[in-house]
GROMACS .gro file of C-alpha atoms in nm:
model
  221
    1MET     CA    1  -0.257  -1.692  -1.636
    2THR     CA    2  -0.265  -1.347  -1.480
    3ILE     CA    3  -0.381  -1.163  -1.790
    4THR     CA    4  -0.708  -1.359  -1.779
    5ASP     CA    5  -0.744  -1.356  -1.400
    6GLN     CA    6  -1.085  -1.218  -1.301
    7ARG     CA    7  -0.936  -0.967  -1.058
    8VAL     CA    8  -0.709  -0.823  -1.326
    9THR     CA    9  -0.964  -0.827  -1.609
   10ALA     CA   10  -1.221  -0.651  -1.390
   11VAL     CA   11  -0.985  -0.358  -1.334
   12LEU     CA   12  -0.881  -0.344  -1.699
   13ASP     CA   13  -1.242  -0.360  -1.822
   14ARG     CA   14  -1.346  -0.076  -1.595
   15LEU     CA   15  -1.048   0.145  -1.686
   16HIS     CA   16  -1.083   0.088  -2.059
   17ALA     CA   17  -1.457   0.170  -2.039
   18GLU     CA   18  -1.391   0.486  -1.840
   19ALA     CA   19  -1.124   0.595  -2.088
   20ASP     CA   20  -1.367   0.538  -2.376
   21ARG     CA   21  -1.624   0.751  -2.196
   22VAL     CA   22  -1.414   1.056  -2.105
   23ASP     CA   23  -1.102   1.082  -2.318
   24ASP     CA   24  -1.250   1.221  -2.639
   25LEU     CA   25  -1.405   1.507  -2.445
   26TYR     CA   26  -1.086   1.595  -2.257
   27VAL     CA   27  -0.861   1.571  -2.560
   28ALA     CA   28  -1.098   1.777  -2.777
   29ALA     CA   29  -1.108   2.052  -2.516
   30ALA     CA   30  -0.730   2.049  -2.484
   31ARG     CA   31  -0.653   2.030  -2.856
   32PRO     CA   32  -0.571   2.400  -2.913
   33ALA     CA   33  -0.313   2.391  -2.636
   34LEU     CA   34  -0.185   2.054  -2.751
   35GLU     CA   35  -0.119   2.194  -3.098
   36ALA     CA   36   0.090   2.467  -2.937
   37MET     CA   37   0.297   2.193  -2.766
   38PRO     CA   38   0.316   2.329  -2.410
   39ASP     CA   39   0.589   2.219  -2.177
   40PRO     CA   40   0.553   1.878  -2.007
   41LEU     CA   41   0.427   2.017  -1.675
   42ALA     CA   42   0.159   2.227  -1.843
   43LEU     CA   43   0.060   1.933  -2.061
   44ALA     CA   44   0.039   1.700  -1.760
   45GLU     CA   45  -0.194   1.941  -1.581
   46LEU     CA   46  -0.401   2.000  -1.893
   47LEU     CA   47  -0.463   1.628  -1.938
   48GLY     CA   48  -0.473   1.541  -1.568
   49GLU     CA   49  -0.814   1.371  -1.599
   50ALA     CA   50  -0.751   1.198  -1.935
   51TYR     CA   51  -0.659   0.830  -1.934
   52LEU     CA   52  -0.477   0.826  -2.271
   53PRO     CA   53  -0.450   0.446  -2.254
   54VAL     CA   54  -0.301   0.195  -2.491
   55PRO     CA   55  -0.580   0.012  -2.677
   56ARG     CA   56  -0.654  -0.343  -2.568
   57GLU     CA   57  -0.471  -0.493  -2.867
   58VAL     CA   58  -0.158  -0.295  -2.778
   59GLY     CA   59  -0.186  -0.408  -2.416
   60GLU     CA   60  -0.211  -0.768  -2.531
   61LEU     CA   61   0.094  -0.717  -2.753
   62LEU     CA   62   0.291  -0.571  -2.460
   63TYR     CA   63   0.198  -0.872  -2.249
   64THR     CA   64   0.309  -1.106  -2.527
   65LEU     CA   65   0.640  -0.925  -2.586
   66VAL     CA   66   0.732  -0.929  -2.217
   67ARG     CA   67   0.639  -1.295  -2.177
   68GLY     CA   68   0.802  -1.404  -2.503
   69SER     CA   69   1.127  -1.221  -2.432
   70ARG     CA   70   1.132  -1.334  -2.068
   71ALA     CA   71   1.193  -0.973  -1.968
   72ARG     CA   72   1.298  -0.924  -1.609
   73THR     CA   73   1.350  -0.547  -1.601
   74VAL     CA   74   1.080  -0.348  -1.782
   75VAL     CA   75   1.082   0.031  -1.791
   76GLU     CA   76   0.775   0.238  -1.879
   77PHE     CA   77   0.777   0.608  -1.962
   78GLY     CA   78   0.423   0.736  -1.900
   79SER     CA   79   0.214   0.542  -1.650
   80SER     CA   80  -0.096   0.763  -1.672
   81PHE     CA   81  -0.366   0.575  -1.481
   82GLY     CA   82  -0.179   0.246  -1.509
   83ILE     CA   83  -0.360   0.059  -1.788
   84SER     CA   84  -0.046  -0.031  -1.983
   85THR     CA   85   0.131  -0.090  -1.654
   86LEU     CA   86  -0.122  -0.358  -1.565
   87TYR     CA   87  -0.048  -0.551  -1.887
   88LEU     CA   88   0.327  -0.525  -1.823
   89ALA     CA   89   0.296  -0.630  -1.460
   90ALA     CA   90   0.078  -0.929  -1.548
   91ALA     CA   91   0.343  -1.048  -1.793
   92VAL     CA   92   0.626  -1.004  -1.543
   93ARG     CA   93   0.430  -1.199  -1.283
   94ASP     CA   94   0.355  -1.481  -1.525
   95GLY     CA   95   0.721  -1.491  -1.630
   96GLY     CA   96   0.805  -1.615  -1.281
   97SER     CA   97   1.159  -1.480  -1.295
   98GLY     CA   98   1.139  -1.229  -1.013
   99GLY     CA   99   1.113  -0.944  -1.261
  100ARG     CA  100   0.984  -0.594  -1.205
  101VAL     CA  101   0.836  -0.297  -1.385
  102ILE     CA  102   0.976   0.050  -1.322
  103SER     CA  103   0.719   0.304  -1.440
  104THR     CA  104   0.727   0.682  -1.423
  105GLU     CA  105   0.454   0.946  -1.437
  106LEU     CA  106   0.485   1.322  -1.418
  107HIS     CA  107   0.135   1.391  -1.279
  108PRO     CA  108   0.119   1.305  -0.904
  109GLY     CA  109  -0.254   1.231  -0.910
  110LYS     CA  110  -0.222   0.990  -1.199
  111ALA     CA  111   0.077   0.817  -1.038
  112ALA     CA  112  -0.123   0.768  -0.717
  113ALA     CA  113  -0.420   0.635  -0.914
  114ALA     CA  114  -0.195   0.391  -1.104
  115ARG     CA  115  -0.061   0.256  -0.776
  116GLY     CA  116  -0.416   0.208  -0.651
  117HIS     CA  117  -0.522   0.024  -0.967
  118LEU     CA  118  -0.222  -0.208  -0.944
  119ALA     CA  119  -0.306  -0.285  -0.582
  120GLU     CA  120  -0.669  -0.350  -0.673
  121ALA     CA  121  -0.553  -0.600  -0.936
  122GLY     CA  122  -0.310  -0.766  -0.694
  123LEU     CA  123  -0.004  -0.665  -0.898
  124GLU     CA  124   0.151  -0.394  -0.682
  125ALA     CA  125   0.441  -0.620  -0.577
  126TYR     CA  126   0.570  -0.628  -0.935
  127VAL     CA  127   0.575  -0.254  -1.007
  128GLU     CA  128   0.736   0.061  -0.877
  129VAL     CA  129   0.560   0.375  -0.998
  130ARG     CA  130   0.784   0.679  -0.968
  131THR     CA  131   0.653   1.036  -0.975
  132GLY     CA  132   0.830   1.316  -1.160
  133ASP     CA  133   1.040   1.399  -1.464
  134ALA     CA  134   1.140   1.074  -1.635
  135LEU     CA  135   1.490   1.204  -1.707
  136GLU     CA  136   1.536   1.223  -1.330
  137THR     CA  137   1.320   0.939  -1.197
  138LEU     CA  138   1.479   0.679  -1.426
  139GLY     CA  139   1.833   0.794  -1.359
  140ASP     CA  140   1.918   0.518  -1.111
  141VAL     CA  141   1.743   0.223  -1.281
  142ALA     CA  142   1.998  -0.056  -1.291
  143GLY     CA  143   2.051  -0.243  -1.617
  144PRO     CA  144   2.031  -0.453  -1.807
  145ILE     CA  145   1.689  -0.331  -1.919
  146ASP     CA  146   1.500  -0.591  -2.124
  147LEU     CA  147   1.204  -0.387  -2.251
  148LEU     CA  148   1.131  -0.014  -2.270
  149LEU     CA  149   0.783   0.126  -2.335
  150LEU     CA  150   0.768   0.490  -2.448
  151ASP     CA  151   0.415   0.619  -2.398
  152GLY     CA  152   0.449   0.967  -2.246
  153TRP     CA  153   0.510   1.310  -2.399
  154GLU     CA  154   0.638   1.245  -2.751
  155GLN     CA  155   0.904   1.515  -2.740
  156LEU     CA  156   1.081   1.318  -2.467
  157TYR     CA  157   1.092   0.978  -2.642
  158LEU     CA  158   1.438   1.035  -2.782
  159PRO     CA  159   1.589   1.200  -2.471
  160VAL     CA  160   1.455   0.916  -2.253
  161LEU     CA  161   1.594   0.654  -2.491
  162VAL     CA  162   1.934   0.825  -2.501
  163SER     CA  163   1.943   0.850  -2.121
  164LEU     CA  164   1.881   0.474  -2.089
  165ARG     CA  165   2.084   0.356  -2.389
  166ASP     CA  166   2.384   0.218  -2.204
  167ARG     CA  167   2.153   0.013  -1.979
  168LEU     CA  168   1.958  -0.157  -2.259
  169ARG     CA  169   2.087  -0.509  -2.318
  170ALA     CA  170   2.161  -0.643  -2.662
  171GLY     CA  171   1.830  -0.777  -2.789
  172ALA     CA  172   1.622  -0.546  -2.569
  173LEU     CA  173   1.288  -0.436  -2.713
  174ILE     CA  174   1.171  -0.076  -2.738
  175VAL     CA  175   0.803  -0.004  -2.802
  176ALA     CA  176   0.708   0.353  -2.896
  177ASP     CA  177   0.335   0.427  -2.894
  178ASP     CA  178   0.120   0.677  -3.089
  179THR     CA  179   0.347   0.699  -3.392
  180GLU     CA  180   0.065   0.747  -3.643
  181VAL     CA  181  -0.115   1.027  -3.459
  182ASN     CA  182   0.203   1.205  -3.350
  183GLY     CA  183   0.442   1.121  -3.631
  184GLY     CA  184   0.554   1.481  -3.675
  185ARG     CA  185   0.648   1.514  -3.310
  186LEU     CA  186   0.827   1.181  -3.326
  187SER     CA  187   1.028   1.251  -3.639
  188ASP     CA  188   1.361   1.285  -3.455
  189TYR     CA  189   1.297   0.966  -3.257
  190LEU     CA  190   1.192   0.765  -3.562
  191ALA     CA  191   1.487   0.890  -3.765
  192HIS     CA  192   1.722   0.790  -3.482
  193VAL     CA  193   1.602   0.431  -3.437
  194ARG     CA  194   1.574   0.373  -3.812
  195ALA     CA  195   1.914   0.515  -3.907
  196PRO     CA  196   2.178   0.261  -4.009
  197GLY     CA  197   2.470   0.264  -3.771
  198ASN     CA  198   2.279   0.365  -3.455
  199GLY     CA  199   2.261   0.008  -3.330
  200TYR     CA  200   1.891  -0.068  -3.378
  201HIS     CA  201   1.662  -0.263  -3.605
  202SER     CA  202   1.320  -0.096  -3.619
  203LEU     CA  203   0.990  -0.133  -3.795
  204PRO     CA  204   0.647   0.034  -3.780
  205LEU     CA  205   0.341  -0.163  -3.678
  206ALA     CA  206  -0.013  -0.057  -3.773
  207ILE     CA  207  -0.164  -0.140  -3.435
  208GLY     CA  208  -0.370   0.102  -3.229
  209ASP     CA  209  -0.252   0.455  -3.306
  210GLY     CA  210   0.070   0.318  -3.452
  211LEU     CA  211   0.371   0.156  -3.287
  212GLU     CA  212   0.739   0.150  -3.361
  213LEU     CA  213   0.894  -0.180  -3.251
  214THR     CA  214   1.270  -0.165  -3.217
  215VAL     CA  215   1.530  -0.418  -3.112
  216VAL     CA  216   1.867  -0.313  -2.974
  217ALA     CA  217   2.137  -0.473  -3.186
  218ASP     CA  218   2.411  -0.405  -2.935
  219GLY     CA  219   2.363  -0.292  -2.579
  220ALA     CA  220   2.455  -0.330  -2.215
  221HIS     CA  221   2.570  -0.673  -2.100
   0.00000   0.00000   0.00000
């Protein structure tokens, strides 16, 4: 199983440890600007050295969701240094269905680092990391999309979802990260996926910094 392969776990262990070492310092220094909610480019530069990873338990959940749903096309908004991408790629590989992960990252340095980490883990064949604005880089992703991970700038969760909506298959899963620490910034997104009549069934999960797990009731076919 790829998720327990020594080559993969070595990369994940190192990246998680590095994130634990540096992220609190970077985020604390950037907090005043973060509270002012700068534009995405400014935010990407401000946090260019921060890992901002999913916790291990969230990574394990992502692996389980991809494997359990037999997802073939997985889309990730917010690669950062590729920690969550590694969990997704491991699941796609173990699914054995010829699937792929399409991930996007605004910061060029982080995107390059993510590609390097995937190659180091032997998972580069299962992932395409695109660099730039997600509303542009994901524009040509062909559906049906089986799972969408939202783990970038919170203000873009809803626009990214809306842009991909007609390519999400019925039964597709949407995972939105950091809902407890950024609930205010995610209020529009959470209201949208929880509202009756919008075609979703959604529930919060108290895992990591909070997740919203959503299933698409009707979608692309």
